[in-house]
Structures are given as C-alpha cells and as structure tokens.
C-alpha cells in the first residue's frame, strides 16, 4: 500500500491540547468510497441517444467515506477502512480524506480493480439516472478488516453501511463483537432480504430509513404505528437500540424506551447526504458518551443542516454549526 500522502494524525486536530480534545470520540468506519461523476443537462438522453451540452462535475462520495467525513466534521477522530483503485480517482479520494483529517492508515489502493464510481445524469427538472460500478469497494474483504483489528479494538465505535460485500460487513461485526467494540450499523442501501438475526444480535445501534426498516423487519412501514412495530421487531432480533429515520418527519428511536424527535425546521434545498450526516453525528455523540436521546437529537440537528446545502460531502456540517443549531 504505497500511499504517498501523509497520514492525518491526532496531532493535526484543531482541538489538540484543548479540553474538548479529551472528549473526542475514536471512531472506525469500514465502508465504500466512490467518485460521483455528474452531468447536469437540459434533458436526459434515452437509450442510443447522444446529448451534447451538459456540465460535468466530479465529487467524492460513497456512504463509507461520506459518513467518515461526517463523523470527523462532527468532532470525532476517524479512521476509514476502504479499498480504492490505484488510479486518479483513488488518489483524489485519499487527498480529500486527508484534508478532512480522516486517517487513511487502512485505506488500500488496489491494482486489480478501479475506484468505485457513480455516473449521475441530472436534467433541468432534477430528475436523474444513476449507474454505479462498485469496483474496488466489492474487493474490500475480511482481510482488510483483520489488518485493522488493533484499531477496531481501541475504537469507541465501529460504524458500517451496506455498500461493501455482506461477508465483510458480517466479519467486521463479529470481530468488533469479540473485541467488545460496539457497532453502529446503517443498513443502507437496503439489503435484498432480511439480515441474519445472529448478526443483528451483535449490533449495538441499528440505523435504517423506513424502506430499510421494512426490508429488515419483514413488515410494511406506512404509518407511525408500523414504524413502532418495525423498531420493536428489530430490537427483538437483538439490536440493542434502533433508530428509524423518517425524512422530513424526523426520527423514531427505541432504546430502553420508545421516543421520537421531530425534524428541525430548515429550508431544505437538497436532502442528499442527510442520512450520512445523521449517522456520522450519531456515532460521534454516542462515542462522547451522550445519552441515547441526546445523541439522536444531536444527529437530527446535523442531518437537518445537511439539507440546507447541496451535495453529499459538501453539505456535511461542522461541529460548531451543529452545536449552535441544535441548541436553537
Ligand atoms: P435517507 O436519506 O437515508 O433515506 P432520511 O430521508 O430519513 O434518510 O433522512 C435522514 C434524516 O435527515 C432525518 O431523520 C432527519 O433528521 C433529516 N431530514 C431529512 N429531510 C429533512 C427535512 N426536509 N428537514 C429537516 N430534516 C430532514
């Protein structure tokens, strides 16, 4: 792994040496990192058609990288385990992560697979067509996780999503469980079917949206009562705490008791990245020892802020902004 970029270290942290530094959560994220390639155009082409005149943009993406950056901006010391291609996109991703002070000690550049890319075409009305080639993300194996075992052991939390192979997610959950590191699993995107319940039983905090809650619990989620039932089912499967995000309606959570938070009122311009902001902020707050209800409320504020700005990583809020907005 010949990464030339200097590793972000704790000493680089802007809070280093201050009291706040003592409270920083130590988070490991294992997940995807993509390059999102956008073409903004008047109208989407249909099959066989060529449209000329669009505007091209590239942006860093992938739920793993997004949530690592979300947690770092929310105040955590973050280490990302990811697999990138040994190509220009991979190197650019590494640079972005370093700028965001995410440790790249366990980010690999794979010579045999390209960096994951999402090709996104967006028309003037905001309609889109998206094709994703996971590339190196599908080559993130249990071996990569195993190498990071000491880091996972020392972490306050391990944060996972579902854009890497299920075998790797399962292995990471087992390893963290053996090391007594609590796991936050954001089961997104929705798996094709319910996850094995012995896996869910090893999850400390499960975060899902309504659709993912329905797939995992095997029940439709069309009403608040359905949401409560799904949360209960997922807890019965063994997850210690369950959070169901409800978009502009906020979130429902079940720990020792069931509670909900309403979404903070914002002028939402783009909800892309809201779920990732939520997960990064929630794991940060839990890692700092917040009560569960406070952590959910903190995450709800961070996610609302992410809706006020365009983009996935570009919209992720900084700690100071989350705190002042949260207290409003
Ligand atoms: P996902 O995009 O992963 O499906 P959701 O749509 O449930 O996730 O949104 C995640 C979180 O973002 C919500 O729980 C809420 O806190 C926040 N959120 C989403 N949409 C809005 C909105 N319009 N206004 C305020 N907060 C929002």
Short mmCIF file of C-alpha atoms and ligand atoms in Angstrom, two decimals:
data_model
loop_
_atom_site.label_atom_id
_atom_site.label_comp_id
_atom_site.label_asym_id
_atom_site.label_seq_id
_atom_site.Cartn_x
_atom_site.Cartn_y
_atom_site.Cartn_z
CA UNK A 1 0.00 0.00 0.00
CA UNK A 2 2.18 2.84 -1.27
CA UNK A 3 0.25 5.87 -0.19
CA UNK A 4 2.35 8.95 -0.64
CA UNK A 5 0.08 11.35 1.15
CA UNK A 6 0.92 11.98 4.78
CA UNK A 7 -1.43 10.30 7.21
CA UNK A 8 -3.76 12.61 9.11
CA UNK A 9 -2.79 12.29 12.75
CA UNK A 10 -4.39 13.21 16.02
CA UNK A 11 -1.76 15.94 16.47
CA UNK A 12 -3.24 17.72 13.41
CA UNK A 13 -6.58 18.04 15.12
CA UNK A 14 -7.67 21.65 15.53
CA UNK A 15 -8.77 20.90 19.10
CA UNK A 16 -5.48 19.18 20.05
CA UNK A 17 -4.33 20.18 23.51
CA UNK A 18 -7.67 21.79 24.36
CA UNK A 19 -10.15 20.35 26.86
CA UNK A 20 -12.53 19.39 24.07
CA UNK A 21 -9.82 17.11 22.75
CA UNK A 22 -10.22 14.87 25.77
CA UNK A 23 -13.85 14.24 24.81
CA UNK A 24 -13.17 13.30 21.19
CA UNK A 25 -14.68 10.01 20.15
CA UNK A 26 -12.43 7.47 18.46
CA UNK A 27 -14.38 6.03 15.53
CA UNK A 28 -13.51 3.41 12.91
CA UNK A 29 -15.64 3.35 9.74
CA UNK A 30 -15.43 0.42 7.31
CA UNK A 31 -17.18 1.06 4.02
CA UNK A 32 -17.33 2.34 0.47
CA UNK A 33 -15.62 5.30 -1.15
CA UNK A 34 -16.71 6.38 -4.62
CA UNK A 35 -16.18 9.14 -7.11
CA UNK A 36 -19.53 10.59 -8.13
CA UNK A 37 -19.49 11.90 -11.71
CA UNK A 38 -22.32 14.25 -12.60
CA UNK A 39 -23.54 15.58 -15.92
CA UNK A 40 -26.08 18.35 -15.46
CA UNK A 41 -28.13 18.67 -18.66
CA UNK A 42 -31.42 20.03 -20.03
CA UNK A 43 -32.91 16.61 -20.78
CA UNK A 44 -31.81 13.03 -20.12
CA UNK A 45 -30.84 11.02 -23.22
CA UNK A 46 -32.79 7.86 -23.94
CA UNK A 47 -31.10 4.60 -24.97
CA UNK A 48 -28.99 5.08 -28.10
CA UNK A 49 -29.23 8.89 -28.00
CA UNK A 50 -26.35 11.36 -27.55
CA UNK A 51 -26.97 14.72 -25.90
CA UNK A 52 -24.26 17.36 -26.04
CA UNK A 53 -24.15 20.49 -23.90
CA UNK A 54 -24.16 19.26 -20.33
CA UNK A 55 -21.92 20.44 -17.48
CA UNK A 56 -19.55 17.91 -15.88
CA UNK A 57 -18.62 17.73 -12.18
CA UNK A 58 -16.88 15.14 -10.01
CA UNK A 59 -17.48 14.86 -6.28
CA UNK A 60 -16.32 12.46 -3.57
CA UNK A 61 -18.99 10.02 -2.43
CA UNK A 62 -19.77 6.52 -1.17
CA UNK A 63 -21.53 6.01 2.15
CA UNK A 64 -18.39 4.87 3.97
CA UNK A 65 -16.36 7.95 3.03
CA UNK A 66 -19.35 10.27 3.48
CA UNK A 67 -20.01 9.01 6.99
CA UNK A 68 -16.30 9.09 7.89
CA UNK A 69 -16.18 12.75 6.85
CA UNK A 70 -19.50 13.42 8.64
CA UNK A 71 -18.10 11.99 11.89
CA UNK A 72 -14.79 13.87 11.51
CA UNK A 73 -16.59 17.19 10.94
CA UNK A 74 -18.87 16.41 13.88
CA UNK A 75 -15.74 16.19 16.05
CA UNK A 76 -14.51 12.57 16.04
CA UNK A 77 -11.05 11.16 15.40
CA UNK A 78 -11.90 8.87 12.48
CA UNK A 79 -10.10 6.01 10.76
CA UNK A 80 -11.59 4.71 7.49
CA UNK A 81 -11.11 1.14 6.24
CA UNK A 82 -11.76 1.24 2.49
CA UNK A 83 -10.49 -0.13 -0.82
CA UNK A 84 -9.86 2.23 -3.74
CA UNK A 85 -8.48 1.64 -7.22
CA UNK A 86 -4.84 2.50 -7.86
CA UNK A 87 -5.96 5.26 -10.22
CA UNK A 88 -6.54 9.00 -10.38
CA UNK A 89 -9.92 8.79 -8.62
CA UNK A 90 -8.41 6.71 -5.83
CA UNK A 91 -5.59 9.20 -5.30
CA UNK A 92 -8.01 12.14 -5.32
CA UNK A 93 -10.16 10.36 -2.73
CA UNK A 94 -7.13 9.85 -0.49
CA UNK A 95 -6.32 13.58 -0.74
CA UNK A 96 -9.88 14.51 0.20
CA UNK A 97 -9.82 12.18 3.21
CA UNK A 98 -6.51 13.63 4.41
CA UNK A 99 -7.88 17.17 4.06
CA UNK A 100 -10.83 16.10 6.18
CA UNK A 101 -8.43 14.67 8.81
CA UNK A 102 -9.71 11.14 8.32
CA UNK A 103 -6.93 8.60 8.92
CA UNK A 104 -6.03 6.65 5.77
CA UNK A 105 -3.84 4.08 7.58
CA UNK A 106 -6.26 1.36 6.43
CA UNK A 107 -7.23 2.71 3.01
CA UNK A 108 -5.80 0.48 0.27
CA UNK A 109 -5.10 1.23 -3.39
CA UNK A 110 -5.99 -1.93 -5.32
CA UNK A 111 -4.05 -2.64 -8.54
CA UNK A 112 -6.69 -5.08 -9.76
CA UNK A 113 -9.89 -3.02 -9.52
CA UNK A 114 -10.86 0.57 -10.37
CA UNK A 115 -12.16 3.05 -7.81
CA UNK A 116 -15.93 2.78 -7.41
CA UNK A 117 -17.80 5.34 -9.50
CA UNK A 118 -21.37 6.56 -9.71
CA UNK A 119 -22.41 8.16 -13.02
CA UNK A 120 -25.26 10.54 -12.37
CA UNK A 121 -27.15 12.41 -15.08
CA UNK A 122 -29.47 15.14 -13.83
CA UNK A 123 -31.94 17.08 -16.00
CA UNK A 124 -33.28 20.62 -15.53
CA UNK A 125 -36.26 19.32 -13.52
CA UNK A 126 -33.93 17.48 -11.10
CA UNK A 127 -34.81 14.01 -12.45
CA UNK A 128 -31.83 11.70 -12.52
CA UNK A 129 -30.42 8.48 -13.92
CA UNK A 130 -27.71 6.81 -11.85
CA UNK A 131 -25.41 3.89 -12.66
CA UNK A 132 -22.94 2.67 -10.03
CA UNK A 133 -19.87 0.49 -10.65
CA UNK A 134 -18.68 -0.53 -7.17
CA UNK A 135 -15.22 -1.54 -8.46
CA UNK A 136 -12.70 -1.78 -5.62
CA UNK A 137 -15.46 -1.50 -2.99
CA UNK A 138 -16.54 -5.04 -3.86
CA UNK A 139 -12.97 -6.18 -3.20
CA UNK A 140 -12.98 -4.89 0.40
CA UNK A 141 -12.52 -8.24 2.13
CA UNK A 142 -12.38 -9.61 5.70
CA UNK A 143 -8.56 -9.46 5.28
CA UNK A 144 -8.71 -5.64 5.15
CA UNK A 145 -10.79 -5.64 8.32
CA UNK A 146 -8.50 -8.11 10.05
CA UNK A 147 -5.48 -5.86 9.41
CA UNK A 148 -7.24 -3.07 11.28
CA UNK A 149 -8.10 -5.25 14.27
CA UNK A 150 -5.98 -3.28 16.80
CA UNK A 151 -7.61 -0.04 15.65
CA UNK A 152 -11.10 -1.56 15.94
CA UNK A 153 -10.23 -2.88 19.38
CA UNK A 154 -9.23 0.62 20.58
CA UNK A 155 -12.19 2.39 18.98
CA UNK A 156 -15.23 3.68 20.88
CA UNK A 157 -17.46 2.55 17.99
CA UNK A 158 -17.24 0.77 14.63
CA UNK A 159 -19.58 2.29 12.00
CA UNK A 160 -20.69 0.20 8.99
CA UNK A 161 -23.01 0.50 5.98
CA UNK A 162 -24.02 -1.94 3.24
CA UNK A 163 -22.07 -0.75 0.17
CA UNK A 164 -19.33 -3.37 0.69
CA UNK A 165 -19.76 -7.18 0.49
CA UNK A 166 -22.09 -8.62 3.15
CA UNK A 167 -19.38 -11.15 4.13
CA UNK A 168 -17.09 -8.25 5.00
CA UNK A 169 -19.80 -6.48 7.00
CA UNK A 170 -20.51 -9.74 8.86
CA UNK A 171 -16.83 -10.32 9.58
CA UNK A 172 -16.42 -6.75 10.87
CA UNK A 173 -19.43 -7.13 13.17
CA UNK A 174 -18.09 -10.44 14.55
CA UNK A 175 -14.60 -9.02 15.07
CA UNK A 176 -15.88 -5.88 16.83
CA UNK A 177 -18.15 -8.02 18.97
CA UNK A 178 -15.20 -10.21 20.03
CA UNK A 179 -13.20 -7.07 20.85
CA UNK A 180 -16.14 -5.56 22.76
CA UNK A 181 -16.27 -2.55 20.44
CA UNK A 182 -19.91 -1.55 19.94
CA UNK A 183 -21.15 -1.49 16.33
CA UNK A 184 -23.38 1.10 14.69
CA UNK A 185 -24.84 -0.42 11.52
CA UNK A 186 -26.53 1.80 8.95
CA UNK A 187 -28.27 -0.90 6.89
CA UNK A 188 -28.23 1.26 3.74
CA UNK A 189 -28.73 0.77 0.89
CA UNK A 190 -31.43 -1.74 1.78
CA UNK A 191 -30.23 -5.34 1.52
CA UNK A 192 -32.19 -7.62 -0.84
CA UNK A 193 -33.63 -9.51 2.11
CA UNK A 194 -33.60 -9.55 5.90
CA UNK A 195 -30.18 -9.88 7.54
CA UNK A 196 -29.38 -12.97 9.63
CA UNK A 197 -30.69 -12.32 13.13
CA UNK A 198 -27.48 -13.60 14.77
CA UNK A 199 -25.76 -10.68 13.03
CA UNK A 200 -28.32 -8.10 14.14
CA UNK A 201 -27.97 -9.51 17.65
CA UNK A 202 -24.36 -8.27 17.69
CA UNK A 203 -25.28 -4.71 16.66
CA UNK A 204 -25.37 -2.02 19.32
CA UNK A 205 -27.26 0.63 17.31
CA UNK A 206 -29.08 -0.07 14.05
CA UNK A 207 -29.94 2.94 11.86
CA UNK A 208 -32.43 2.48 8.99
CA UNK A 209 -34.85 4.59 6.99
CA UNK A 210 -38.47 3.47 6.59
CA UNK A 211 -37.79 1.40 3.49
CA UNK A 212 -34.79 -0.38 5.03
CA UNK A 213 -36.78 -0.93 8.25
CA UNK A 214 -39.47 -2.67 6.21
CA UNK A 215 -36.98 -4.96 4.43
CA UNK A 216 -35.14 -5.89 7.62
CA UNK A 217 -38.21 -6.40 9.78
CA UNK A 218 -40.33 -8.02 7.06
CA UNK A 219 -43.25 -5.67 7.82
CA UNK A 220 -44.58 -2.75 5.78
CA UNK A 221 -43.89 0.66 7.28
CA UNK A 222 -46.65 3.03 6.14
CA UNK A 223 -47.71 4.67 9.39
CA UNK A 224 -46.21 5.74 12.74
CA UNK A 225 -47.71 2.60 14.34
CA UNK A 226 -45.97 0.46 11.67
CA UNK A 227 -42.69 2.25 12.44
CA UNK A 228 -43.01 1.45 16.13
CA UNK A 229 -43.76 -2.18 15.33
CA UNK A 230 -40.78 -2.42 12.97
CA UNK A 231 -38.46 -0.87 15.59
CA UNK A 232 -39.73 -3.36 18.15
CA UNK A 233 -39.23 -6.29 15.74
CA UNK A 234 -35.65 -5.19 15.01
CA UNK A 235 -34.95 -4.91 18.72
CA UNK A 236 -36.43 -8.35 19.29
CA UNK A 237 -33.92 -9.61 16.69
CA UNK A 238 -31.26 -8.42 19.11
CA UNK A 239 -30.15 -4.90 18.13
CA UNK A 240 -29.73 -3.07 21.44
CA UNK A 241 -31.01 0.22 20.03
CA UNK A 242 -32.86 1.03 16.83
CA UNK A 243 -33.24 4.35 15.03
CA UNK A 244 -35.63 4.74 12.10
CA UNK A 245 -35.07 7.98 10.19
CA UNK A 246 -38.27 9.46 8.79
CA UNK A 247 -37.04 12.15 6.39
CA UNK A 248 -38.84 15.46 6.96
CA UNK A 249 -40.68 13.88 9.90
CA UNK A 250 -37.50 13.40 11.94
CA UNK A 251 -36.71 10.06 13.57
CA UNK A 252 -38.11 7.34 15.77
CA UNK A 253 -35.84 5.59 18.27
CA UNK A 254 -36.09 2.61 20.56
CA UNK A 255 -33.58 2.01 23.33
CA UNK A 256 -34.80 1.39 26.85
CA UNK A 257 -37.94 3.18 25.71
CA UNK A 258 -39.51 4.39 22.51
CA UNK A 259 -39.24 8.10 21.63
CA UNK A 260 -39.36 10.30 18.56
CA UNK A 261 -37.77 13.59 17.52
CA UNK A 262 -39.38 15.90 15.01
CA UNK A 263 -37.21 17.19 12.20
CA UNK A 264 -35.68 20.61 12.79
CA UNK A 265 -37.30 23.24 10.62
CA UNK A 266 -34.99 24.22 7.77
CA UNK A 267 -35.30 25.38 4.20
CA UNK A 268 -34.37 22.05 2.62
CA UNK A 269 -32.65 22.50 -0.75
CA UNK A 270 -31.09 19.03 -1.12
CA UNK A 271 -31.56 16.04 1.17
CA UNK A 272 -28.61 14.12 -0.35
CA UNK A 273 -26.17 13.44 2.47
CA UNK A 274 -28.76 13.90 5.25
CA UNK A 275 -28.71 10.20 6.19
CA UNK A 276 -24.90 10.15 6.18
CA UNK A 277 -24.75 13.33 8.31
CA UNK A 278 -27.18 11.65 10.74
CA UNK A 279 -25.03 8.51 11.09
CA UNK A 280 -21.72 10.39 11.47
CA UNK A 281 -23.15 12.73 14.10
CA UNK A 282 -24.94 9.94 15.99
CA UNK A 283 -21.82 7.78 16.30
CA UNK A 284 -19.83 10.85 17.39
CA UNK A 285 -22.31 11.73 20.12
CA UNK A 286 -22.53 8.10 21.32
CA UNK A 287 -18.73 7.91 21.32
CA UNK A 288 -18.58 11.00 23.51
CA UNK A 289 -20.95 9.37 25.97
CA UNK A 290 -24.13 11.36 25.22
CA UNK A 291 -27.36 9.81 26.49
CA UNK A 292 -29.08 7.97 23.61
CA UNK A 293 -31.94 10.51 23.36
CA UNK A 294 -29.46 13.42 23.26
CA UNK A 295 -27.37 11.65 20.64
CA UNK A 296 -30.44 11.14 18.40
CA UNK A 297 -31.43 14.76 18.83
CA UNK A 298 -27.86 15.93 18.01
CA UNK A 299 -27.86 13.73 14.87
CA UNK A 300 -31.28 15.05 13.87
CA UNK A 301 -29.90 18.62 14.01
CA UNK A 302 -26.81 17.68 11.97
CA UNK A 303 -28.95 15.96 9.32
CA UNK A 304 -31.30 18.95 9.01
CA UNK A 305 -28.30 21.23 8.47
CA UNK A 306 -27.08 18.91 5.71
CA UNK A 307 -30.43 19.50 3.93
CA UNK A 308 -29.73 23.24 3.70
CA UNK A 309 -26.72 22.76 1.40
CA UNK A 310 -26.25 20.98 -1.92
CA UNK A 311 -24.08 17.86 -2.26
CA UNK A 312 -23.16 14.76 -0.28
CA UNK A 313 -19.86 15.57 1.46
CA UNK A 314 -20.04 19.30 0.70
CA UNK A 315 -23.23 19.59 2.78
CA UNK A 316 -21.90 17.86 5.93
CA UNK A 317 -21.91 20.30 8.85
CA UNK A 318 -19.04 21.17 11.24
CA UNK A 319 -19.27 20.62 14.99
CA UNK A 320 -19.65 24.29 15.91
CA UNK A 321 -22.55 24.68 13.44
CA UNK A 322 -24.29 21.54 14.71
CA UNK A 323 -23.98 22.66 18.33
CA UNK A 324 -25.32 26.17 17.81
CA UNK A 325 -28.19 24.94 15.61
CA UNK A 326 -29.00 22.08 17.99
CA UNK A 327 -29.38 24.46 20.92
CA UNK A 328 -31.68 26.86 19.00
P1 LIG B 1 -32.21 8.71 3.94
O1 LIG B 1 -31.85 9.83 3.02
O2 LIG B 1 -31.04 7.90 4.39
O3 LIG B 1 -33.39 7.89 3.47
P2 LIG B 1 -33.97 10.25 5.63
O4 LIG B 1 -34.64 10.79 4.41
O5 LIG B 1 -34.82 9.51 6.61
O6 LIG B 1 -32.68 9.40 5.31
O7 LIG B 1 -33.31 11.50 6.39
C1 LIG B 1 -32.35 11.34 7.40
C2 LIG B 1 -32.52 12.43 8.43
O8 LIG B 1 -32.33 13.70 7.83
C3 LIG B 1 -33.92 12.53 9.06
O9 LIG B 1 -34.05 11.61 10.14
C4 LIG B 1 -33.94 13.97 9.53
O10 LIG B 1 -33.22 14.09 10.75
C5 LIG B 1 -33.15 14.68 8.44
N1 LIG B 1 -34.02 15.25 7.39
C6 LIG B 1 -34.36 14.70 6.20
N2 LIG B 1 -35.18 15.52 5.49
C7 LIG B 1 -35.34 16.63 6.25
C8 LIG B 1 -36.05 17.87 6.09
N3 LIG B 1 -36.78 18.13 4.98
N4 LIG B 1 -35.97 18.78 7.09
C9 LIG B 1 -35.24 18.55 8.21
N5 LIG B 1 -34.55 17.42 8.42
C10 LIG B 1 -34.59 16.46 7.47
#
